Every structure is written in C-alpha cells, then in structure tokens.
C-alpha cells in the first residue's frame, strides 16, 4: 500500500455482494453497475448513478464472467443487457479518473515532473506517494531512477500504464515522462482507483519485474 493511501482519511467500509463470485466484500474491491433508462447495464465507477445497482469484483475475468453468464440479472432481479466490452469500459473510466486526479495534483503543486525532480523527491522525506513513468520512456532514464529507488529503499509504487502522450495531454505539458506525486488527497484517490485498475491492466508494464518475465 502506498504512503498516500495510508495517510488518507479512514471511512466506514460498506460491504456488497459480487455477482460473479457471490462473495461479500468491501466496496474498495468492487465496481458498481447501474441500469440505463433502456435497461442496459452501465458502468458506474463513482457509484453515484441513481437507482438500484449491482456490484462486481474489480477484475477483468470476473467482469467478463458476469457478462457472459448474464449474472447481472440476479442483481436487478430481471433480464438486463450487459455490453460485451464492459471490462474495457471499466478500464477506460478508471484510467480517465486517475489522469484527472493527476491533473488536479499538478495544478495544486503536488506533482513534480522530470527526472531531476523525481530524484530529489525520492531523497527527501517523506518521499513521493507515487512515481510516474511513461510506458514508452527511454529504458536508461527509467533504470537510473529504479536503481536510486531501490538503493534508498523507497516504497513508492510506480504508475507506468500511460504513455508520454497521454500524460502530457492530461497534465497540459510537453513530454511528460517521469513524475513524483506528493502525498495528499489526489494520491489517496489514485491509490484507491489503482487498486481497482490493477484488475484490468498491468500498472507498470515496463517495470523491472515485467522485463524479467
């Protein structure tokens, strides 16, 4: 768990039942769906759409299972239509919300960009809550930061599932490749979203572990 997550405000954990497994879990592990006026299952990442909802574990395989076996019918107690690409929709919405929070953090001065800024952040207490590494970053620059983080035993997780173009557009800058996100409300929000996004995509596909596999 990132330091950003540990310093977030604690909230009562509400439990729901996953339609795919039947397990009762905290909402932090689940994603909500709602029904559109046409009776179509709609992803509700913010869990704010009106009406009765259904819940499914934040995991691509389980979302696909719920769609294929029409398990959302149970949640709504009626036949409903779920899109075949529901898992892809969840992934896209989660990614967009993370980018939005990164943009807010940048405007609030809690996100520094550039390899020098990351080096400084890693060596300054309490250290960053998250590191950003563009998925298409040059390997040499990434390796240097990885080595520094390992040497100082930084526990900041890496968010590396966006390319430089996506990061640059979200942050309103040119060539966003390396970044350090300070602890704060945006980091706490990203930690919560990232735990769900990890069920749909590798958060750091270019990381050292992925390179060895």
mmCIF file of C-alpha atoms in Angstrom:
data_model
loop_
_atom_site.group_PDB
_atom_site.id
_atom_site.type_symbol
_atom_site.label_atom_id
_atom_site.label_comp_id
_atom_site.label_asym_id
_atom_site.label_seq_id
_atom_site.Cartn_x
_atom_site.Cartn_y
_atom_site.Cartn_z
ATOM 1 C CA UNK A 1 0.000 0.000 0.000
ATOM 2 C CA UNK A 2 1.355 3.435 -0.847
ATOM 3 C CA UNK A 3 2.065 6.070 1.739
ATOM 4 C CA UNK A 4 -0.610 8.197 0.115
ATOM 5 C CA UNK A 5 -3.150 5.519 0.873
ATOM 6 C CA UNK A 6 -2.010 5.116 4.470
ATOM 7 C CA UNK A 7 -2.443 8.808 5.176
ATOM 8 C CA UNK A 8 -5.913 9.087 3.642
ATOM 9 C CA UNK A 9 -8.926 9.581 5.857
ATOM 10 C CA UNK A 10 -10.488 6.374 7.079
ATOM 11 C CA UNK A 11 -14.114 5.824 6.150
ATOM 12 C CA UNK A 12 -16.572 3.159 7.230
ATOM 13 C CA UNK A 13 -16.267 0.200 4.869
ATOM 14 C CA UNK A 14 -19.559 -0.744 3.244
ATOM 15 C CA UNK A 15 -19.899 -4.307 2.037
ATOM 16 C CA UNK A 16 -21.602 -5.590 -1.103
ATOM 17 C CA UNK A 17 -22.007 -8.943 -2.799
ATOM 18 C CA UNK A 18 -20.105 -9.653 -6.006
ATOM 19 C CA UNK A 19 -22.465 -11.007 -8.674
ATOM 20 C CA UNK A 20 -19.678 -13.123 -10.192
ATOM 21 C CA UNK A 21 -18.424 -14.921 -7.065
ATOM 22 C CA UNK A 22 -21.181 -14.476 -4.502
ATOM 23 C CA UNK A 23 -18.596 -13.195 -2.025
ATOM 24 C CA UNK A 24 -19.335 -10.251 0.251
ATOM 25 C CA UNK A 25 -16.534 -7.687 0.010
ATOM 26 C CA UNK A 26 -15.808 -4.082 0.857
ATOM 27 C CA UNK A 27 -16.657 -1.537 -1.809
ATOM 28 C CA UNK A 28 -12.952 -0.792 -2.191
ATOM 29 C CA UNK A 29 -12.634 -4.135 -4.005
ATOM 30 C CA UNK A 30 -15.764 -3.794 -6.128
ATOM 31 C CA UNK A 31 -17.180 -1.808 -9.015
ATOM 32 C CA UNK A 32 -20.800 -0.743 -9.354
ATOM 33 C CA UNK A 33 -23.075 -1.001 -12.358
ATOM 34 C CA UNK A 34 -26.389 0.742 -12.834
ATOM 35 C CA UNK A 35 -29.190 0.436 -15.369
ATOM 36 C CA UNK A 36 -29.704 2.953 -18.121
ATOM 37 C CA UNK A 37 -33.269 4.097 -18.904
ATOM 38 C CA UNK A 38 -33.191 1.494 -21.700
ATOM 39 C CA UNK A 39 -32.417 -1.278 -19.225
ATOM 40 C CA UNK A 40 -28.777 -1.640 -20.250
ATOM 41 C CA UNK A 41 -26.022 -2.304 -17.729
ATOM 42 C CA UNK A 42 -23.846 0.808 -17.371
ATOM 43 C CA UNK A 43 -20.513 1.103 -15.512
ATOM 44 C CA UNK A 44 -20.742 3.416 -12.510
ATOM 45 C CA UNK A 45 -17.184 3.863 -11.297
ATOM 46 C CA UNK A 46 -18.115 6.751 -8.986
ATOM 47 C CA UNK A 47 -21.051 4.725 -7.566
ATOM 48 C CA UNK A 48 -23.334 7.725 -7.843
ATOM 49 C CA UNK A 49 -25.836 6.886 -10.558
ATOM 50 C CA UNK A 50 -29.414 6.683 -9.284
ATOM 51 C CA UNK A 51 -31.442 3.551 -8.874
ATOM 52 C CA UNK A 52 -30.659 0.037 -7.846
ATOM 53 C CA UNK A 53 -27.147 -1.129 -8.601
ATOM 54 C CA UNK A 54 -25.136 -4.286 -8.944
ATOM 55 C CA UNK A 55 -21.575 -4.963 -7.835
ATOM 56 C CA UNK A 56 -18.750 -6.984 -9.319
ATOM 57 C CA UNK A 57 -15.165 -7.532 -8.232
ATOM 58 C CA UNK A 58 -12.690 -5.216 -9.948
ATOM 59 C CA UNK A 59 -11.214 -7.976 -12.077
ATOM 60 C CA UNK A 60 -11.403 -8.346 -15.851
ATOM 61 C CA UNK A 61 -12.046 -12.094 -15.791
ATOM 62 C CA UNK A 62 -14.882 -11.759 -13.288
ATOM 63 C CA UNK A 63 -16.499 -8.881 -15.167
ATOM 64 C CA UNK A 64 -16.338 -10.942 -18.364
ATOM 65 C CA UNK A 65 -17.830 -13.906 -16.498
ATOM 66 C CA UNK A 66 -20.710 -11.790 -15.209
ATOM 67 C CA UNK A 67 -21.444 -10.555 -18.728
ATOM 68 C CA UNK A 68 -21.136 -13.945 -20.422
ATOM 69 C CA UNK A 69 -23.289 -15.785 -17.880
ATOM 70 C CA UNK A 70 -25.787 -12.923 -17.531
ATOM 71 C CA UNK A 71 -25.164 -12.748 -13.790
ATOM 72 C CA UNK A 72 -26.272 -9.122 -13.567
ATOM 73 C CA UNK A 73 -29.812 -10.427 -13.934
ATOM 74 C CA UNK A 74 -29.579 -11.513 -10.300
ATOM 75 C CA UNK A 75 -28.607 -8.072 -9.074
ATOM 76 C CA UNK A 76 -31.516 -6.377 -10.800
ATOM 77 C CA UNK A 77 -33.965 -9.265 -10.459
ATOM 78 C CA UNK A 78 -34.879 -9.008 -14.120
ATOM 79 C CA UNK A 79 -33.337 -9.715 -17.539
ATOM 80 C CA UNK A 80 -30.847 -6.992 -18.429
ATOM 81 C CA UNK A 81 -28.426 -6.389 -21.296
ATOM 82 C CA UNK A 82 -24.743 -6.067 -20.432
ATOM 83 C CA UNK A 83 -22.277 -4.895 -23.119
ATOM 84 C CA UNK A 84 -19.633 -7.395 -24.196
ATOM 85 C CA UNK A 85 -16.944 -4.750 -23.673
ATOM 86 C CA UNK A 86 -17.975 -3.858 -20.103
ATOM 87 C CA UNK A 87 -14.497 -4.692 -18.775
ATOM 88 C CA UNK A 88 -12.916 -2.382 -21.362
ATOM 89 C CA UNK A 89 -15.341 0.364 -20.354
ATOM 90 C CA UNK A 90 -14.365 -0.031 -16.719
ATOM 91 C CA UNK A 91 -10.677 0.127 -17.621
ATOM 92 C CA UNK A 92 -11.127 3.291 -19.691
ATOM 93 C CA UNK A 93 -13.157 5.032 -16.986
ATOM 94 C CA UNK A 94 -10.703 4.139 -14.230
ATOM 95 C CA UNK A 95 -7.772 5.331 -16.333
ATOM 96 C CA UNK A 96 -9.544 8.609 -17.079
ATOM 97 C CA UNK A 97 -10.269 9.251 -13.408
ATOM 98 C CA UNK A 98 -6.629 8.636 -12.483
ATOM 99 C CA UNK A 99 -5.474 11.082 -15.172
ATOM 100 C CA UNK A 100 -7.953 13.649 -13.895
ATOM 101 C CA UNK A 101 -6.531 13.365 -10.387
ATOM 102 C CA UNK A 102 -3.002 13.704 -11.744
ATOM 103 C CA UNK A 103 -4.060 16.913 -13.460
ATOM 104 C CA UNK A 104 -5.524 18.231 -10.205
ATOM 105 C CA UNK A 105 -2.332 17.333 -8.351
ATOM 106 C CA UNK A 106 -0.234 19.130 -10.953
ATOM 107 C CA UNK A 107 -2.309 22.292 -10.588
ATOM 108 C CA UNK A 108 -2.118 22.037 -6.805
ATOM 109 C CA UNK A 109 1.669 21.777 -6.903
ATOM 110 C CA UNK A 110 1.777 18.207 -5.631
ATOM 111 C CA UNK A 111 3.083 16.639 -8.845
ATOM 112 C CA UNK A 112 6.616 17.405 -9.998
ATOM 113 C CA UNK A 113 7.830 16.353 -13.437
ATOM 114 C CA UNK A 114 11.256 15.483 -14.785
ATOM 115 C CA UNK A 115 13.943 13.017 -13.754
ATOM 116 C CA UNK A 116 15.732 15.591 -11.571
ATOM 117 C CA UNK A 117 12.519 16.319 -9.678
ATOM 118 C CA UNK A 118 11.955 12.606 -9.125
ATOM 119 C CA UNK A 119 15.500 12.133 -7.813
ATOM 120 C CA UNK A 120 15.022 14.988 -5.364
ATOM 121 C CA UNK A 121 11.637 13.720 -4.241
ATOM 122 C CA UNK A 122 12.996 10.213 -3.659
ATOM 123 C CA UNK A 123 15.755 11.581 -1.432
ATOM 124 C CA UNK A 124 13.542 13.965 0.541
ATOM 125 C CA UNK A 125 11.367 12.811 3.441
ATOM 126 C CA UNK A 126 8.659 11.607 3.447
ATOM 127 C CA UNK A 127 9.237 10.768 -0.220
ATOM 128 C CA UNK A 128 6.669 10.568 -3.014
ATOM 129 C CA UNK A 129 3.405 8.689 -2.679
ATOM 130 C CA UNK A 130 3.683 7.546 -6.317
ATOM 131 C CA UNK A 131 6.211 7.666 -9.119
ATOM 132 C CA UNK A 132 5.065 8.239 -12.688
ATOM 133 C CA UNK A 133 6.940 6.550 -15.523
ATOM 134 C CA UNK A 134 5.680 6.793 -19.089
ATOM 135 C CA UNK A 135 5.335 3.335 -20.624
ATOM 136 C CA UNK A 136 7.392 4.486 -23.611
ATOM 137 C CA UNK A 137 10.129 6.174 -21.573
ATOM 138 C CA UNK A 138 13.745 5.563 -22.571
ATOM 139 C CA UNK A 139 14.994 2.480 -20.685
ATOM 140 C CA UNK A 140 18.204 4.156 -19.472
ATOM 141 C CA UNK A 141 16.421 7.027 -17.730
ATOM 142 C CA UNK A 142 13.940 4.676 -16.113
ATOM 143 C CA UNK A 143 16.659 2.297 -14.916
ATOM 144 C CA UNK A 144 18.562 5.079 -13.163
ATOM 145 C CA UNK A 145 15.501 6.073 -11.178
ATOM 146 C CA UNK A 146 14.700 2.446 -10.401
ATOM 147 C CA UNK A 147 18.209 1.912 -9.084
ATOM 148 C CA UNK A 148 18.010 5.014 -6.893
ATOM 149 C CA UNK A 149 14.636 3.989 -5.513
ATOM 150 C CA UNK A 150 15.976 0.534 -4.698
ATOM 151 C CA UNK A 151 19.142 1.918 -3.102
ATOM 152 C CA UNK A 152 17.220 4.145 -0.707
ATOM 153 C CA UNK A 153 14.503 1.523 -0.162
ATOM 154 C CA UNK A 154 11.704 3.753 -1.402
ATOM 155 C CA UNK A 155 8.265 2.171 -1.089
ATOM 156 C CA UNK A 156 6.649 4.497 -3.642
ATOM 157 C CA UNK A 157 4.782 2.379 -6.209
ATOM 158 C CA UNK A 158 5.171 3.148 -9.908
ATOM 159 C CA UNK A 159 2.292 4.091 -12.182
ATOM 160 C CA UNK A 160 3.538 3.197 -15.636
ATOM 161 C CA UNK A 161 0.478 2.246 -17.681
ATOM 162 C CA UNK A 162 0.217 5.557 -19.583
ATOM 163 C CA UNK A 163 2.394 6.641 -22.484
ATOM 164 C CA UNK A 164 4.031 10.068 -22.570
ATOM 165 C CA UNK A 165 1.394 11.471 -24.906
ATOM 166 C CA UNK A 166 -1.480 10.549 -22.582
ATOM 167 C CA UNK A 167 0.332 12.003 -19.576
ATOM 168 C CA UNK A 168 1.277 15.169 -21.431
ATOM 169 C CA UNK A 169 -2.286 15.811 -22.590
ATOM 170 C CA UNK A 170 -3.718 15.204 -19.129
ATOM 171 C CA UNK A 171 -1.173 17.447 -17.445
ATOM 172 C CA UNK A 172 -1.096 20.179 -20.069
ATOM 173 C CA UNK A 173 2.660 19.945 -20.601
ATOM 174 C CA UNK A 174 5.021 18.676 -23.232
ATOM 175 C CA UNK A 175 6.794 15.324 -22.991
ATOM 176 C CA UNK A 176 5.720 14.179 -19.529
ATOM 177 C CA UNK A 177 7.857 11.100 -18.873
ATOM 178 C CA UNK A 178 8.947 10.989 -15.216
ATOM 179 C CA UNK A 179 6.999 12.349 -12.254
ATOM 180 C CA UNK A 180 6.768 12.318 -8.480
ATOM 181 C CA UNK A 181 3.376 12.655 -6.807
ATOM 182 C CA UNK A 182 3.433 14.007 -3.278
ATOM 183 C CA UNK A 183 1.201 12.725 -0.541
ATOM 184 C CA UNK A 184 -2.196 14.392 -0.438
ATOM 185 C CA UNK A 185 -5.825 13.899 -1.424
ATOM 186 C CA UNK A 186 -5.004 13.175 -5.058
ATOM 187 C CA UNK A 187 -2.517 10.466 -4.093
ATOM 188 C CA UNK A 188 -5.053 8.859 -1.767
ATOM 189 C CA UNK A 189 -7.658 8.907 -4.537
ATOM 190 C CA UNK A 190 -5.245 7.445 -7.057
ATOM 191 C CA UNK A 191 -4.294 4.663 -4.642
ATOM 192 C CA UNK A 192 -7.954 3.687 -4.306
ATOM 193 C CA UNK A 193 -8.500 3.763 -8.068
ATOM 194 C CA UNK A 194 -5.231 1.992 -8.842
ATOM 195 C CA UNK A 195 -6.173 -0.970 -6.661
ATOM 196 C CA UNK A 196 -9.184 -1.470 -8.933
ATOM 197 C CA UNK A 197 -7.424 -0.594 -12.189
ATOM 198 C CA UNK A 198 -4.865 -3.308 -11.416
ATOM 199 C CA UNK A 199 -7.611 -5.848 -12.038
ATOM 200 C CA UNK A 200 -7.782 -4.756 -15.673
ATOM 201 C CA UNK A 201 -4.288 -3.701 -16.672
ATOM 202 C CA UNK A 202 -0.683 -4.072 -15.531
ATOM 203 C CA UNK A 203 0.002 -0.822 -13.672
ATOM 204 C CA UNK A 204 3.680 -0.878 -14.620
ATOM 205 C CA UNK A 205 4.208 -2.999 -17.738
ATOM 206 C CA UNK A 206 7.725 -1.666 -18.295
ATOM 207 C CA UNK A 207 8.842 -2.212 -14.703
ATOM 208 C CA UNK A 208 11.821 -4.358 -13.706
ATOM 209 C CA UNK A 209 9.647 -7.352 -12.800
ATOM 210 C CA UNK A 210 7.847 -7.263 -16.128
ATOM 211 C CA UNK A 211 11.132 -7.057 -18.019
ATOM 212 C CA UNK A 212 12.347 -10.281 -16.431
ATOM 213 C CA UNK A 213 9.209 -12.261 -17.247
#
